[in-house]
Coordinates of C-alpha atoms in Angstrom, one line a residue:
M712 CA 0.0 0.0 0.0
Y713 CA 1.3 3.4 -1.0
D714 CA 0.3 6.7 0.4
I715 CA 0.3 8.3 -3.1
I716 CA 0.6 6.9 -6.6
I717 CA 1.4 9.4 -9.3
I718 CA 0.6 8.6 -12.9
G719 CA 2.9 10.4 -15.4
G720 CA 6.6 11.1 -15.4
G721 CA 6.5 14.6 -16.9
P722 CA 7.4 17.8 -15.1
S723 CA 4.1 17.8 -13.1
G724 CA 4.5 14.2 -12.1
L725 CA 8.1 14.7 -11.1
M726 CA 7.3 17.8 -9.0
A727 CA 4.3 16.0 -7.4
S728 CA 6.4 13.0 -6.4
I729 CA 9.1 15.2 -4.8
A730 CA 6.5 17.3 -2.9
A731 CA 4.7 14.2 -1.6
A732 CA 7.9 12.4 -0.6
S733 CA 9.2 15.6 1.1
N734 CA 6.2 15.3 3.4
G735 CA 7.1 11.8 4.4
K736 CA 4.7 9.9 2.1
R737 CA 5.5 6.6 0.4
V738 CA 5.3 7.4 -3.3
L739 CA 5.1 5.4 -6.4
L740 CA 5.6 7.2 -9.7
V741 CA 4.3 5.2 -12.7
E742 CA 5.3 6.2 -16.3
K743 CA 4.2 4.4 -19.5
G744 CA 7.3 5.3 -21.4
K745 CA 10.9 4.0 -20.9
K746 CA 12.2 7.4 -19.7
L747 CA 11.1 10.1 -17.3
G748 CA 11.0 13.8 -18.1
K749 CA 10.7 13.5 -21.9
K750 CA 8.7 16.7 -22.3
L751 CA 11.0 18.5 -19.8
I752 CA 14.1 17.6 -21.7
I753 CA 12.8 19.1 -25.0
S754 CA 11.3 22.2 -23.4
G755 CA 12.7 25.6 -24.2
G756 CA 14.5 24.3 -27.2
G757 CA 16.4 21.9 -25.1
R758 CA 17.3 24.6 -22.5
C759 CA 14.2 24.4 -20.3
N760 CA 12.6 27.7 -19.5
V761 CA 12.2 26.9 -15.8
T762 CA 10.0 29.9 -14.9
N763 CA 9.7 33.6 -15.2
R764 CA 10.9 36.2 -12.7
L765 CA 8.6 39.0 -13.6
P766 CA 6.3 40.2 -10.7
L767 CA 3.3 38.0 -10.3
E768 CA 0.9 40.8 -11.3
E769 CA 2.7 41.0 -14.6
I770 CA 2.7 37.3 -15.2
V771 CA -1.0 37.1 -14.4
R772 CA -1.8 40.0 -16.7
H773 CA -0.2 38.1 -19.6
I774 CA -2.1 34.9 -19.1
P775 CA -4.8 34.7 -21.8
G776 CA -8.4 34.6 -20.4
N777 CA -8.9 34.8 -16.7
G778 CA -5.4 34.7 -15.4
R779 CA -6.5 35.7 -11.9
F780 CA -7.3 32.0 -11.1
M781 CA -3.4 31.6 -10.8
Y782 CA -3.3 33.7 -7.7
S783 CA -4.4 30.8 -5.6
P784 CA -1.7 28.3 -6.6
F785 CA 0.9 31.2 -6.6
S786 CA 0.0 31.8 -3.0
V787 CA 1.3 28.3 -2.2
F788 CA 4.2 28.0 -4.6
N789 CA 5.2 30.9 -6.8
N790 CA 7.9 31.7 -9.3
E791 CA 10.5 32.7 -6.7
D792 CA 9.8 29.4 -4.9
I793 CA 10.6 27.5 -8.1
I794 CA 13.9 29.4 -8.5
Q795 CA 14.9 28.6 -4.9
F796 CA 13.9 25.0 -5.4
F797 CA 16.1 24.4 -8.3
E798 CA 19.0 26.4 -7.0
N799 CA 18.9 24.4 -3.7
L800 CA 19.2 21.3 -6.0
G801 CA 22.4 22.8 -7.4
V802 CA 21.0 24.1 -10.7
A803 CA 22.3 27.6 -11.2
L804 CA 19.8 29.8 -13.1
K805 CA 20.1 32.9 -15.2
E806 CA 17.6 35.5 -16.2
E807 CA 17.2 36.4 -19.8
D808 CA 14.9 38.8 -21.7
H809 CA 11.3 39.3 -20.3
G810 CA 12.2 37.6 -17.1
R811 CA 12.7 34.1 -18.5
M812 CA 14.8 31.9 -16.3
F813 CA 17.1 29.2 -17.8
P814 CA 19.8 27.0 -16.3
V815 CA 23.2 28.6 -16.7
S816 CA 24.4 25.5 -18.5
N817 CA 21.6 25.9 -21.1
R818 CA 20.9 22.2 -20.7
A819 CA 17.4 21.0 -19.8
Q820 CA 19.0 17.6 -19.0
D821 CA 20.6 19.3 -16.0
V822 CA 17.2 20.3 -14.6
A823 CA 15.9 16.8 -15.1
D824 CA 18.9 15.1 -13.5
A825 CA 18.6 17.4 -10.5
M826 CA 15.0 16.3 -10.1
F827 CA 15.8 12.6 -10.6
G828 CA 18.5 12.9 -7.9
E829 CA 16.1 14.5 -5.4
M830 CA 13.6 11.7 -6.1
D831 CA 16.3 9.1 -5.3
R832 CA 17.3 11.0 -2.1
L833 CA 13.6 11.0 -1.0
G834 CA 13.1 7.3 -1.9
V835 CA 10.5 7.8 -4.6
E836 CA 9.8 4.4 -6.2
R837 CA 9.5 4.4 -10.0
K838 CA 7.9 2.0 -12.4
L839 CA 8.7 2.7 -16.1
D840 CA 7.3 1.1 -19.3
S841 CA 4.1 0.5 -17.3
P842 CA 1.0 2.0 -19.0
V843 CA -2.0 2.4 -16.7
K844 CA -5.3 0.9 -17.9
S845 CA -7.7 2.2 -15.3
L846 CA -8.2 3.6 -11.9
L847 CA -9.3 1.2 -9.1
M848 CA -12.4 2.6 -7.4
N849 CA -14.6 1.6 -4.5
D850 CA -17.9 3.4 -4.8
D851 CA -16.8 7.0 -5.3
K852 CA -13.3 6.6 -3.9
V853 CA -10.2 6.0 -5.9
T854 CA -8.2 3.2 -4.3
G855 CA -5.3 2.6 -6.7
I856 CA -4.5 1.7 -10.3
R857 CA -4.5 -1.2 -12.7
L858 CA -1.8 -1.6 -15.4
H859 CA -2.3 -3.0 -18.8
S860 CA -0.2 -5.9 -17.6
G861 CA -2.9 -6.7 -15.1
E862 CA -0.8 -5.6 -12.1
E863 CA -2.7 -3.6 -9.4
F864 CA -1.3 -1.2 -6.9
E865 CA -3.3 0.3 -4.0
S866 CA -2.9 3.7 -2.5
L867 CA -4.6 6.3 -0.3
A868 CA -4.5 8.8 -3.1
V869 CA -3.8 8.9 -6.8
V870 CA -2.4 11.9 -8.7
V871 CA -3.1 11.9 -12.5
A872 CA -0.4 14.0 -14.1
V873 CA -0.5 12.5 -17.6
G874 CA -0.8 15.8 -19.6
G875 CA -3.2 16.5 -22.4
K876 CA -2.9 15.5 -26.1
A877 CA -0.4 18.1 -27.3
V878 CA 2.8 16.1 -27.6
P879 CA 1.9 12.4 -28.2
Q880 CA 5.5 11.4 -28.9
T881 CA 6.3 12.2 -25.3
G882 CA 3.4 10.1 -24.0
S883 CA 0.7 12.9 -23.8
T884 CA -2.1 11.1 -25.6
G885 CA -5.1 12.1 -23.4
D886 CA -5.2 9.0 -21.3
G887 CA -6.3 11.0 -18.2
Y888 CA -9.6 12.3 -19.6
P889 CA -11.7 9.1 -19.3
W890 CA -10.1 8.4 -15.9
A891 CA -11.2 11.9 -14.7
E892 CA -14.7 11.3 -15.9
K893 CA -15.0 8.0 -14.3
A894 CA -13.9 9.6 -11.0
G895 CA -16.7 12.1 -11.3
H896 CA -15.0 15.1 -12.9
T897 CA -16.3 17.0 -15.8
V898 CA -14.1 17.3 -18.9
T899 CA -14.7 20.5 -20.8
D900 CA -14.2 21.1 -24.5
L901 CA -10.5 20.7 -25.4
Y902 CA -8.5 23.2 -27.3
P903 CA -4.8 23.0 -28.4
T904 CA -2.4 25.1 -26.5
E905 CA 1.4 25.3 -26.0
V906 CA 1.9 23.8 -29.4
P907 CA 3.3 25.2 -32.7
L908 CA 1.1 27.2 -35.0
L909 CA 1.8 26.4 -38.6
S910 CA 1.0 28.6 -41.6
N911 CA 0.1 28.0 -45.2
E912 CA 1.3 31.5 -46.2
A913 CA 3.5 31.4 -49.3
F914 CA 6.5 33.1 -47.7
I915 CA 6.5 30.4 -45.0
K916 CA 6.0 27.4 -47.4
S917 CA 8.7 28.8 -49.8
R918 CA 11.2 28.6 -47.0
D919 CA 12.5 32.1 -47.8
L920 CA 13.1 32.6 -44.1
Q921 CA 15.0 29.4 -43.6
K922 CA 18.4 31.1 -43.1
Q923 CA 16.9 33.9 -40.9
R924 CA 17.2 33.8 -37.1
A925 CA 14.0 33.8 -35.0
R926 CA 13.0 37.3 -34.1
H927 CA 11.4 38.4 -30.9
A928 CA 9.0 41.3 -30.7
P929 CA 9.0 43.5 -27.6
D930 CA 6.2 41.5 -26.1
G931 CA 8.2 38.3 -26.4
H932 CA 6.4 36.8 -29.5
A933 CA 8.7 34.9 -31.8
V934 CA 8.5 34.0 -35.5
H935 CA 10.5 31.1 -36.8
P936 CA 11.0 30.1 -40.5
F937 CA 8.3 27.4 -40.4
R938 CA 6.2 28.2 -37.4
L939 CA 5.0 30.7 -34.9
E940 CA 6.4 30.2 -31.5
R941 CA 4.3 29.4 -28.4
P942 CA 3.7 33.0 -27.1
C943 CA 2.1 34.0 -30.4
Y944 CA -0.2 31.0 -30.2
L945 CA -1.1 31.7 -26.5
A946 CA -2.0 35.2 -27.5
L947 CA -4.5 33.7 -30.0
Q948 CA -6.2 31.5 -27.5
P949 CA -8.7 34.0 -26.3
V950 CA -9.9 34.4 -29.9
R951 CA -10.5 30.6 -30.2
R952 CA -12.1 30.3 -26.8
Q953 CA -14.6 33.1 -27.5
G954 CA -16.1 30.8 -30.1
N955 CA -14.8 32.6 -33.2
E956 CA -14.5 29.3 -35.1
E957 CA -14.9 30.9 -38.5
K958 CA -11.7 32.8 -38.1
W959 CA -9.5 30.1 -36.5
R960 CA -10.3 26.4 -37.1
P961 CA -7.8 23.9 -35.4
S962 CA -7.3 20.6 -37.0
C963 CA -7.3 17.4 -35.0
H964 CA -3.7 16.5 -35.6
R965 CA -0.5 17.8 -34.1
P966 CA 1.3 20.1 -35.0
H967 CA -2.0 22.0 -34.9
Q968 CA -2.6 23.9 -38.1
F969 CA -4.9 26.9 -38.3
H970 CA -6.6 28.1 -41.4
A971 CA -7.9 31.6 -41.9
G972 CA -11.6 31.5 -42.6

């Protein structure tokens, strides 16, 4: 019997396992892939944009939609806490433009290795190459997990940290949505976010910009030869969420491609 089972070995799952084990809990982290931290290691172009050091009010102001909902989690663990957490693990950080924080080494792998080392120190158990089939439930209470192999593990609590559908090659294939519904949660309409935005514009498809470096506007948006970088896409999210489907219509495949209507 475990205190907490965490499904998913991405950044959220790793942090959850460390937080739980830091509070004396017996933790099992289950990952369906052969490696932990795949999404973390490729984040920030392989450098890992750990957090942002701008004031919280400024960060919230730039979150599309109702960013005020972030005040609650920030009151428990904010950007300065993240910086201190990693520096305490020996990961020296540096601040770049617009408050973005990166490891001095420019290696996302260093961030991942520091987290793996802390998990080892705290005694977090890991089970890799172990896809979860379903949650074990007793009435309305989640009591553990069942793997595709047939193995079952019981726990007092289960944390589902499997991500969405954005990066299926890293394991984010939407497994958690049916589990959440079975446990009584409501799954709202899904929209792509934090993924590249591709264009059919002639100057993009002709690769005229292939030898040009990415350029950042003063607000941090970046345009690359073949795609628009994440900040641009996030800025478009309010348009999509307001139901303006005639202007922006996402396809069902990643990378998500938007067509002007």
